[in-house]
XYZ file of C-alpha atoms in Angstrom:
324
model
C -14.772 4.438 4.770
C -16.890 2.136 7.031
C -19.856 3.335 5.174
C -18.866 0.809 2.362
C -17.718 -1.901 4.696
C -21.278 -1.457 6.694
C -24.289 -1.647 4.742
C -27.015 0.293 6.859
C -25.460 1.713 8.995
C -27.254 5.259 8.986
C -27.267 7.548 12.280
C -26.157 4.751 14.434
C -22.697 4.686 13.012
C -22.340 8.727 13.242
C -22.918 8.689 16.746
C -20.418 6.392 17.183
C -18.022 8.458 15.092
C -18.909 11.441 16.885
C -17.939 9.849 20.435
C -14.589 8.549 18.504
C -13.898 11.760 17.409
C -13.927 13.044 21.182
C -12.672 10.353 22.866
C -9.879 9.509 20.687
C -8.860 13.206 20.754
C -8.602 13.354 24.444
C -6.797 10.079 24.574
C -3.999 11.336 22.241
C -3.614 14.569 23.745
C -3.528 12.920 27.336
C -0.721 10.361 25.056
C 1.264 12.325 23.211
C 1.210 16.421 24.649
C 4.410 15.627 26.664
C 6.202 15.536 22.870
C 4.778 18.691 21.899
C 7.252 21.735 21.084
C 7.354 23.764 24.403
C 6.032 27.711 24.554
C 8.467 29.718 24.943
C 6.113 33.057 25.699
C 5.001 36.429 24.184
C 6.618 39.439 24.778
C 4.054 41.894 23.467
C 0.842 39.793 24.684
C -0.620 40.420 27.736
C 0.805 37.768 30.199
C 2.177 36.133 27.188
C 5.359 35.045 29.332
C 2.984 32.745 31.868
C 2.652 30.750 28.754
C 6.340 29.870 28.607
C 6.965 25.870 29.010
C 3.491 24.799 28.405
C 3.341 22.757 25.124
C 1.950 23.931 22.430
C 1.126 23.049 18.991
C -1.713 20.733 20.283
C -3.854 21.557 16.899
C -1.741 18.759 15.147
C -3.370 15.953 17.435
C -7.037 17.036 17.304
C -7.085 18.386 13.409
C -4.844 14.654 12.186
C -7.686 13.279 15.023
C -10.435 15.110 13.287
C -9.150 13.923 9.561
C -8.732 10.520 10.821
C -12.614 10.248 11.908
C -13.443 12.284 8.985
C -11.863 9.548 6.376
C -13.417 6.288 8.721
C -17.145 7.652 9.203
C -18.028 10.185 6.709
C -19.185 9.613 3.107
C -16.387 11.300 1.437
C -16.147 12.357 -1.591
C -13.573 14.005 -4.286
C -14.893 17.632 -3.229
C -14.691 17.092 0.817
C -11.693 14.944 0.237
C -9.661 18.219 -1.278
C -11.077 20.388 1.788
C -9.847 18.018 4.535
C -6.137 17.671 2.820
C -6.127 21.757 2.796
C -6.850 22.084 6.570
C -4.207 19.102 7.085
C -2.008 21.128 4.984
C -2.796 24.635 6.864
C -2.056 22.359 10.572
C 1.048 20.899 9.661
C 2.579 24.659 8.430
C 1.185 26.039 11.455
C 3.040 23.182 13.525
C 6.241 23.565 11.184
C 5.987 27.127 12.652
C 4.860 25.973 16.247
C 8.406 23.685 16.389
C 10.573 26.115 14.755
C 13.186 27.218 16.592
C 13.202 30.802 14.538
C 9.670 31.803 14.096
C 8.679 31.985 10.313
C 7.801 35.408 8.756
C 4.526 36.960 8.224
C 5.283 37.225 4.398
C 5.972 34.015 3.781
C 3.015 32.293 6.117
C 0.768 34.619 4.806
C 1.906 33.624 1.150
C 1.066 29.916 1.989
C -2.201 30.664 3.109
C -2.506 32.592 -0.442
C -1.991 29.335 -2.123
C -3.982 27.236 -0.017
C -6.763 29.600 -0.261
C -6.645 29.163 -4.418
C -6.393 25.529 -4.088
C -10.170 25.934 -2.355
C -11.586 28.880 -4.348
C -10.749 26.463 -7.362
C -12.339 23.497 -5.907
C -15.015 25.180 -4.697
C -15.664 26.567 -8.513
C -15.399 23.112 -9.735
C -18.168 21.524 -7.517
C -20.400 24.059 -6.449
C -21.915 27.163 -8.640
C -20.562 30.654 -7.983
C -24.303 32.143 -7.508
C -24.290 34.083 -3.345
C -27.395 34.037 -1.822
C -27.912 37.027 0.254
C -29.719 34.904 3.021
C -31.020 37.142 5.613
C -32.800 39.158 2.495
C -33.656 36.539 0.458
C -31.606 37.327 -3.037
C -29.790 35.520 -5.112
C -26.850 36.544 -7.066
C -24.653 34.552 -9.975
C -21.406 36.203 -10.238
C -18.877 35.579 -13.090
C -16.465 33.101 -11.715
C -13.273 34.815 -11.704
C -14.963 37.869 -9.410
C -16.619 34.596 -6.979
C -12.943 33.172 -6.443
C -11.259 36.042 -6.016
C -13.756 36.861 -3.050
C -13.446 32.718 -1.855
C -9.546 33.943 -1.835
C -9.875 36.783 0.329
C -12.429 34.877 2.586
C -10.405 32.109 2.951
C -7.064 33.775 3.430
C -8.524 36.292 6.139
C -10.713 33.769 8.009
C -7.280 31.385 8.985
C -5.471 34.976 9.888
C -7.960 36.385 12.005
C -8.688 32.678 13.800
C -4.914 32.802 14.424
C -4.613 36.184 15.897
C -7.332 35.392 18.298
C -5.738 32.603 19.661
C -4.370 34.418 23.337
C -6.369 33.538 25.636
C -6.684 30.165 27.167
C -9.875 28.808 25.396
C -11.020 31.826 23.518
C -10.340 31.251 19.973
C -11.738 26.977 20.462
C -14.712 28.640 21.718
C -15.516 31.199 19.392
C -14.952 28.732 17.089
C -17.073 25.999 17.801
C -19.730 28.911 18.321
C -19.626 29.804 14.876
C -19.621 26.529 13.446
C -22.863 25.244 15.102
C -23.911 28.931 13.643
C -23.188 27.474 10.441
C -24.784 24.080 11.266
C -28.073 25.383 12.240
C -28.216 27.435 8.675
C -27.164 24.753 6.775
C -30.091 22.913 8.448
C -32.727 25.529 7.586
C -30.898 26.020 3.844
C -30.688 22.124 3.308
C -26.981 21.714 3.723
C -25.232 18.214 1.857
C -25.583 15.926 5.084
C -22.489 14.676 4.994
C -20.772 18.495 5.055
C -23.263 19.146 7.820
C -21.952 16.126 10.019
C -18.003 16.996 8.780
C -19.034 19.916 10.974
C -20.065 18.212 14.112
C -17.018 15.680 13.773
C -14.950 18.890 14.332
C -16.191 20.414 16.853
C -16.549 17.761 19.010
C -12.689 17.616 18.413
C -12.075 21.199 19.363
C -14.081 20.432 22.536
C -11.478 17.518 23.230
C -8.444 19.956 23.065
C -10.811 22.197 24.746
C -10.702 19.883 28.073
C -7.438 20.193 28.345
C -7.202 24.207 27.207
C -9.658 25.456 29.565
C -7.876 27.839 32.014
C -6.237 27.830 33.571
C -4.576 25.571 30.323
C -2.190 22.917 30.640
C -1.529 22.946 27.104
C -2.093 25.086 23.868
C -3.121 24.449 19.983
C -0.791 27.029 18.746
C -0.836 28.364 15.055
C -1.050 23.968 14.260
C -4.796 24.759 15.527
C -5.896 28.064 14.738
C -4.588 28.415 11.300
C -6.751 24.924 10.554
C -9.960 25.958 12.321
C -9.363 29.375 10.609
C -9.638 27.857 7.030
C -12.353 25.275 8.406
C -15.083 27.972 8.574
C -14.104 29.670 5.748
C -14.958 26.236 4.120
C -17.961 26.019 6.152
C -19.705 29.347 5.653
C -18.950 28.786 1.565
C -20.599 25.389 1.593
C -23.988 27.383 2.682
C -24.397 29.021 -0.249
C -24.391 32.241 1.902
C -20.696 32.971 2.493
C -21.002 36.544 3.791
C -22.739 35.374 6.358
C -19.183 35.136 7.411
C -19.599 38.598 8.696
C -22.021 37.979 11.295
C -21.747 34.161 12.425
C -17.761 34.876 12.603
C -17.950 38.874 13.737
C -16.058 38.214 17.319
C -13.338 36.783 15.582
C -13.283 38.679 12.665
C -13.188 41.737 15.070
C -10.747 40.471 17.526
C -8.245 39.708 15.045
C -9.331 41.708 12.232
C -8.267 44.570 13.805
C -4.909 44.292 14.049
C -4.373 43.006 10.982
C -6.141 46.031 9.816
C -4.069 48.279 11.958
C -0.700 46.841 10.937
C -1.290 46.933 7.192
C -2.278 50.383 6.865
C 0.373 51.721 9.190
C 3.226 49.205 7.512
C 1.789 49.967 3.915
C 0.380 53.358 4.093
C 1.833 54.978 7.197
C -2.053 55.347 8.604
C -1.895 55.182 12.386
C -5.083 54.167 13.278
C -6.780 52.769 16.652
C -3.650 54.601 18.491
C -6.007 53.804 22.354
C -6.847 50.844 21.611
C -4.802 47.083 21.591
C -5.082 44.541 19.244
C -6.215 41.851 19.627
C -9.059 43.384 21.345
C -9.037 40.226 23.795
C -5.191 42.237 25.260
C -7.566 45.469 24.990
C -10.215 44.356 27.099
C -7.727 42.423 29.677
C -4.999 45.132 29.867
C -7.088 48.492 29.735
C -10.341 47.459 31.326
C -9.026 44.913 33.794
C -11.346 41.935 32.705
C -10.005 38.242 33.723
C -9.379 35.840 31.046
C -12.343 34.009 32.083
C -14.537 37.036 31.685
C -13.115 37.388 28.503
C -13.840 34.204 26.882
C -17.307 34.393 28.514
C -18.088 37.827 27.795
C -16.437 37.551 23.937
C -18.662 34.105 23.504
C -22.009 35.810 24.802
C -21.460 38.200 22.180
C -21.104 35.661 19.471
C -23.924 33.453 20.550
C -26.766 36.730 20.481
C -25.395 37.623 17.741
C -25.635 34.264 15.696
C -29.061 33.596 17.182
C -30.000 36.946 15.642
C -28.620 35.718 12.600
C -30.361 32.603 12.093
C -33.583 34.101 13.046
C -33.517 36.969 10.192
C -32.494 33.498 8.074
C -35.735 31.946 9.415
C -38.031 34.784 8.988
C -36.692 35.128 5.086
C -37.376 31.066 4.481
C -40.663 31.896 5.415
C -41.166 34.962 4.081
C-alpha cells in the first residue's frame, strides 16, 4: 500500500518494513499475550504438562502482524493477495481451536485444511503454469492441470499438518521453519523468484523470529496450532512459487520427518490396521527426548543442524545444475 502513496521508494522502504514487521511483532506480543487462551498441557507429549498455564495461541499476533506489514509494504497483487487471506484463514481456525474449550477433531480440521488447500491449488493454476521443474537435475515437466492440483492439494494439506505436529518443543517448529524458508529464498534467488514473493518471505520470517524471542526456552509463551497450521501452509506456498515444488522434500525434510511420521503411523494403523514404527515415538522430537535422553535445547539445535546441511546441499546441486 505505501508503494502507491510513495513514489521511489525502492529498498529503502523494505527495510523499513522489515524492522516493522519485527518490532511491531514483539511489541504486540509483549501487549497483548496476557489475553491469550491459557495451555492447559499434553498428556501423551513428553513434558507436555510443564506447558500447562502458559498462553498459547501466540501465532494469531505475529501471522495478523505479518499480514498487516504484508498489505502496508509489499506490492500486492490479486495472486499474493488470495495467498495471504488463506494463511489468515488457516491462523484464525488454528486459534478457534487454540481457545476452544473442547478441542476440535482431527476429521473436521483436517477437512478445512482440504478446502483451503483447493482454494490455493486453484489460484495457483490461475496465475502460474502447471509445468515442475525438477531443479537439482535440470528438467522440466508440463503436467495436465488437474494431475498439477491434485499434487498442490496434497502438498499443501500435508505441509500445514506436519508443521503442526512438530510444534512440541519450545522453539523447534519457528526454527525449522524459518530454516526452510530462507532455503526457499536463496533458490528463488538463483531461479529468479517474483521480488515481491521473495521479500513476502523475509517479512515472515522476521515475524517468526519476533514470537521466537519470546518462545525460546525455556518459553514464556507458545504459537499453538494459530501458528503452526499458518507457517505450515506458508511454505507450501513458498516452495510452489519456485517453480520447483518437490523441492519440498529436501528444504522441508526435518519437518516433514518429524511430523510426517506420525501422521504416517496413525493412518495406516487407524485405516489399515498396519502397526508400524512400534520402537519408535512420534513426533520424533518425543523420540529423541524420551528414548535417547537429549534436552530440548539439543533438540532444536541438533534437529536445525540437520536442516541447515541439508538445505545447503540442496541449493548447491541447484547451483551446479544453473550452471551446468
Amino acid at each position: 500500500m505505501i508503494h502507491y502513496l510513495i513514489d521511489g521508494s525502492g529498498p529503502l522502504l523494505a527495510f523499513v518494513g522489515i524492522l516493522f514487521a519485527f518490532g511491531f511483532t514483539c511489541l504486540m506480543t509483549t501487549k497483548f499475550a496476557g489475553r491469550l487462551p491459557r495451555d492447559m498441557g499434553r498428556d501423551f507429549a513428553v513434558d507436555g504438562k510443564l506447558s500447562a498455564g502458559k498462553p498459547r495461541g501466540a501465532g494469531l499476533i505475529f501471522i495478523l502482524v505479518f499480514a498487516v506489514s504484508a498489505l502496508l509494504f509489499s506490492d500486492m497483487n490479486l495472486e499474493l493477495f488470495i495467498y495471504l487471506a488463506m494463511v489468515v484463514v488457516e491462523m484464525l481456525t488454528g486459534y478457534l481451536d487454540d481457545a476452544s474449550d473442547k478441542p476440535w477433531g482431527e476429521y473436521k480440521k483436517g477437512f478445512l485444511d482440504f478446502l483451503v488447500a483447493v482454494i490455493i491449488a486453484v489460484t495457483f493454476l490461475k496465475f502460474n503454469s502447471s509445468s515442475i521443474e525438477l531443479a537439482t537435475i535440470g528438467i522440466t515437466v508440463t503436467l495436465p492441470p488437474v494431475v498439477f492440483g491434485i499434487l498442490a492439494v496434497i502438498l499443501v494439506w500435508v505441509s500445514i499438518n506436519v508443521t503442526n505436529c512438530s510444534d512440541g518443543v519450545d522453539g523447534l517448529s519457528g526454527t525449522l521453519t524459518i530454516v526452510s524458508l530462507m532455503s526457499i529464498y536463496v533458490i528463488g534467488q538463483i531461479k529468479k523468484m517474483d521480488p515481491e514473493y521473495s521479500y513476502i518471505i523475509l517479512l515472515f520470517v522476521v515475524c517468526i523470529l519476533g514470537y521466537l524471542w519470546y518462545n525460546a526456552s525455556p518459553s514464556i509463551l507458545m504459537m499453538g496450532d494459530a501458528g503452526s497450521r499458518a507457517m505450515g501452509i506458508f511454505i507450501a506456498i513458498a516452495a510452489m512459487k519456485t517453480g520447483s515444488p518437490f523441492l519440498y522434500l529436501l528444504i522441508a525434510g526435518v519437518l516433514l520427518l518429524d511430523g510426517g511420521l506420525g501422521l504416517a503411523k496413525v493412518f495406516l494403523l487407524r485405516f489399515f490396521k498396519i502397526h508400524i514404527l512400534k520402537n519408535t515415538r512420534t513426533p520424533l522430537h518425543d523420540h529423541v527426548r524420551k528414548v535417547l535422553g537429549w534436552s530440548n535445547t539439543q533438540t532444536v539445535f541438533r534437529f536445525t543442524i540437520i536442516q541447515i546441511v541439508i538445505s545447503v546441499a540442496t541449493v548447491y546441486l541447484l547451483m551446479m545444475s544453473v550452471i551446468r
